[in-house]
PDB file of C-alpha atoms in Angstrom:
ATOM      1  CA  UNK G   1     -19.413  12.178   8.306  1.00 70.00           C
ATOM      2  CA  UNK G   2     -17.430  15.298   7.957  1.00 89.00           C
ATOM      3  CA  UNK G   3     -18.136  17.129   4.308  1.00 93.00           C
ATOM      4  CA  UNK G   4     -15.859  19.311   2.440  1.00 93.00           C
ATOM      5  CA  UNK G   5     -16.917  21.513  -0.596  1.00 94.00           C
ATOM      6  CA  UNK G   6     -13.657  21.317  -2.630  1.00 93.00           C
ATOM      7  CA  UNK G   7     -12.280  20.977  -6.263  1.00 93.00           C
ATOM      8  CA  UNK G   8     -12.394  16.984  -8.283  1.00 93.00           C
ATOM      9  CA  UNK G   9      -9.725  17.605 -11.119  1.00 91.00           C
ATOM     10  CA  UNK G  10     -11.401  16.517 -14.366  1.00 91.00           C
ATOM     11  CA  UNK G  11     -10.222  17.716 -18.157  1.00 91.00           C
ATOM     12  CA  UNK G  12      -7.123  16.162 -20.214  1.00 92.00           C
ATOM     13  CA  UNK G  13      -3.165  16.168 -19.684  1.00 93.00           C
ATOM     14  CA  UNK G  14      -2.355  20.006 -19.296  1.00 91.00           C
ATOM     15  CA  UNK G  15      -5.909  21.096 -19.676  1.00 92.00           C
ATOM     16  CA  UNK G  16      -6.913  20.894 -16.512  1.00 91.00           C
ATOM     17  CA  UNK G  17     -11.021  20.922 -15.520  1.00 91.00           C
ATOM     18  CA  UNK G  18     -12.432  21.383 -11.828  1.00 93.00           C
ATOM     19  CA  UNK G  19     -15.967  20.240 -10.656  1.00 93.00           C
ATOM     20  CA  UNK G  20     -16.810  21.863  -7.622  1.00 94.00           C
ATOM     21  CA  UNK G  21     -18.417  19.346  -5.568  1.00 94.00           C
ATOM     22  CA  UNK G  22     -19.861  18.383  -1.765  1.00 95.00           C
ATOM     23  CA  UNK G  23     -17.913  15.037  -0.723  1.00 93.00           C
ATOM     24  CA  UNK G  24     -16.582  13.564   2.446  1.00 90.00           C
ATOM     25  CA  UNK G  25     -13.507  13.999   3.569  1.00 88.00           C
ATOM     26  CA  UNK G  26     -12.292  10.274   3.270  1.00 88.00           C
ATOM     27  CA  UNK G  27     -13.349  10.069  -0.538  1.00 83.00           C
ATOM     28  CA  UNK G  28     -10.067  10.720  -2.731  1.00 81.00           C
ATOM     29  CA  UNK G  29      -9.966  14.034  -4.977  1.00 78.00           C
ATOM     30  CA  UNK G  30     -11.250  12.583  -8.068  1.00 78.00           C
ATOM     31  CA  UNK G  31     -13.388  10.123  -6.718  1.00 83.00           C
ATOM     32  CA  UNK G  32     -16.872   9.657  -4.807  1.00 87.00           C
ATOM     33  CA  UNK G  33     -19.321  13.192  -4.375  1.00 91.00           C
ATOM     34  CA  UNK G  34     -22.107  13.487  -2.787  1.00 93.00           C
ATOM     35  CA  UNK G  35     -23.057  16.612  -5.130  1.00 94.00           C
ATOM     36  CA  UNK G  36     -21.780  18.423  -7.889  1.00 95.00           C
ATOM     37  CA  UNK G  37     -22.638  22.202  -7.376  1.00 94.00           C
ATOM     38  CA  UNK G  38     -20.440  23.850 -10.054  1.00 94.00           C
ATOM     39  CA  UNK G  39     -17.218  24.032 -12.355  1.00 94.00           C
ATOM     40  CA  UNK G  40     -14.030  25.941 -12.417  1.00 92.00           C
ATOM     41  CA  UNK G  41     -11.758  26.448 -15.385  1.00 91.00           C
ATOM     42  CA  UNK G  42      -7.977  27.805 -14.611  1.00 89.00           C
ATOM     43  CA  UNK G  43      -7.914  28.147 -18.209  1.00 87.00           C
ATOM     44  CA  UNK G  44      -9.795  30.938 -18.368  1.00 83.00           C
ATOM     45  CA  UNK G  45      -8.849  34.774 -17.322  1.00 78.00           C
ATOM     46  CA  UNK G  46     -10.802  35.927 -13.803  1.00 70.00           C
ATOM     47  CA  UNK G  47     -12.538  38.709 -15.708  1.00 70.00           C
ATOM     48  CA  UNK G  48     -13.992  35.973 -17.835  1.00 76.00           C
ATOM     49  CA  UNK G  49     -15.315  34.791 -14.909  1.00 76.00           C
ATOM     50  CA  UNK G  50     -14.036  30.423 -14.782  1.00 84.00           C
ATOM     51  CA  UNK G  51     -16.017  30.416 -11.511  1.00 88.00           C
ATOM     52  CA  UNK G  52     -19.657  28.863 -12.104  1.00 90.00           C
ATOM     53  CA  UNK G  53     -21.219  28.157  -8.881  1.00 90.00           C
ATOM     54  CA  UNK G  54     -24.759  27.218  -7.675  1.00 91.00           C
ATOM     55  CA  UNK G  55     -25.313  29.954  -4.961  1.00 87.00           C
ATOM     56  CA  UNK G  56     -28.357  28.461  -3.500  1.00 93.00           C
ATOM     57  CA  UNK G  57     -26.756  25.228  -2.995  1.00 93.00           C
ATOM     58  CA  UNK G  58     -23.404  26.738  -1.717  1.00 90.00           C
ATOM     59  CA  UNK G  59     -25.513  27.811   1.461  1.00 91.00           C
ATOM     60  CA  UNK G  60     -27.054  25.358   2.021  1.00 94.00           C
ATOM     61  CA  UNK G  61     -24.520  22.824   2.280  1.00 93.00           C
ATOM     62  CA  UNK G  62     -22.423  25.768   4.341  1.00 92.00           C
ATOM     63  CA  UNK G  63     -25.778  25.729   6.500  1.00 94.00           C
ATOM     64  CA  UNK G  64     -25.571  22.214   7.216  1.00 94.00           C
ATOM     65  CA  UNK G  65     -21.921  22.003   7.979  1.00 93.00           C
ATOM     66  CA  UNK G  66     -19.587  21.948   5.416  1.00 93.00           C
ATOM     67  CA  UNK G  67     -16.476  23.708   4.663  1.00 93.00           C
ATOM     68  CA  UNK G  68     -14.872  24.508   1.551  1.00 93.00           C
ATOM     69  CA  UNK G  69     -11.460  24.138   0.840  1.00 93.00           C
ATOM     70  CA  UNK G  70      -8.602  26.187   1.240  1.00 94.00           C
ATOM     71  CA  UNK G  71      -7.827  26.224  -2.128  1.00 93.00           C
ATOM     72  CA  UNK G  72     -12.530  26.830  -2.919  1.00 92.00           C
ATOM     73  CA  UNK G  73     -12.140  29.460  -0.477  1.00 91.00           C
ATOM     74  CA  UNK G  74      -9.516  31.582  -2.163  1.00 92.00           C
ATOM     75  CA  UNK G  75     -11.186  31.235  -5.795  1.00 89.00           C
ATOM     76  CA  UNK G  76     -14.581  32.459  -4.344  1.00 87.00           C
ATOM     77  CA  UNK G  77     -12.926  35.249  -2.169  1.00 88.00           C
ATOM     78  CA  UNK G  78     -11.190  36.716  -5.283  1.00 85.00           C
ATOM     79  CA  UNK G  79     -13.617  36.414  -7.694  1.00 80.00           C
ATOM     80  CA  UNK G  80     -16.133  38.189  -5.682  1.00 78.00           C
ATOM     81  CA  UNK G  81     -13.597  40.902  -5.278  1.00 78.00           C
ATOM     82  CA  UNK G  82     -13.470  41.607  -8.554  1.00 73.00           C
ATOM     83  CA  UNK G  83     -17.077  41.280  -9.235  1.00 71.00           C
ATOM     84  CA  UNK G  84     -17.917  44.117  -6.569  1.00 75.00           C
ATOM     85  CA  UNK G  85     -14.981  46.488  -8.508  1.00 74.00           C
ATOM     86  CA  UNK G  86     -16.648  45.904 -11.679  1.00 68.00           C
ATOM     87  CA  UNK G  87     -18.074  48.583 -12.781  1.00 67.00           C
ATOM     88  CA  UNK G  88     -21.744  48.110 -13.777  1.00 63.00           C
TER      89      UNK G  88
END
């Protein structure tokens, strides 16, 4: 069974939601997950961090083989970037 970590589109017309969750590859976008691990709101500016994201959980399911999306993998890159230029 391959496993993706990706994005499940939840929310209303033009108010789109994400659910970050663990599923495998055959399951369709919105539909079976083995594991929901956070949420993601476009909605929201990147300073206001929309990004919520188990950490923990994150690795371990990147420990045991899965791979996030293209799409995952871009959100976490550049919201981590501008975490580390915060200043603090």
């Amino acid at each position: 069974m391959a496993v993706h970590i990706r994005l499940a589109r939840a929310g209303t017309k033009k108010r789109p939601f994400y659910r970050v969750v663990v599923a495998d590859q055959r399951c369709p976008r919105g539909g079976r997950f083995l594991e929901k691990i956070g949420t993601f709101d476009p909605a929201k500016k990147f300073e206001d961090k929309p990004l919520h994201i188990d950490a923990e959980r994150l690795a371990y399911w990147k420990s045991v083989g899965a791979t996030p999306s293209a799409t995952l993998a871009q959100i976490v890159k550049r919201v981590a970037k501008l975490e580390a230029a915060a200043p603090k």
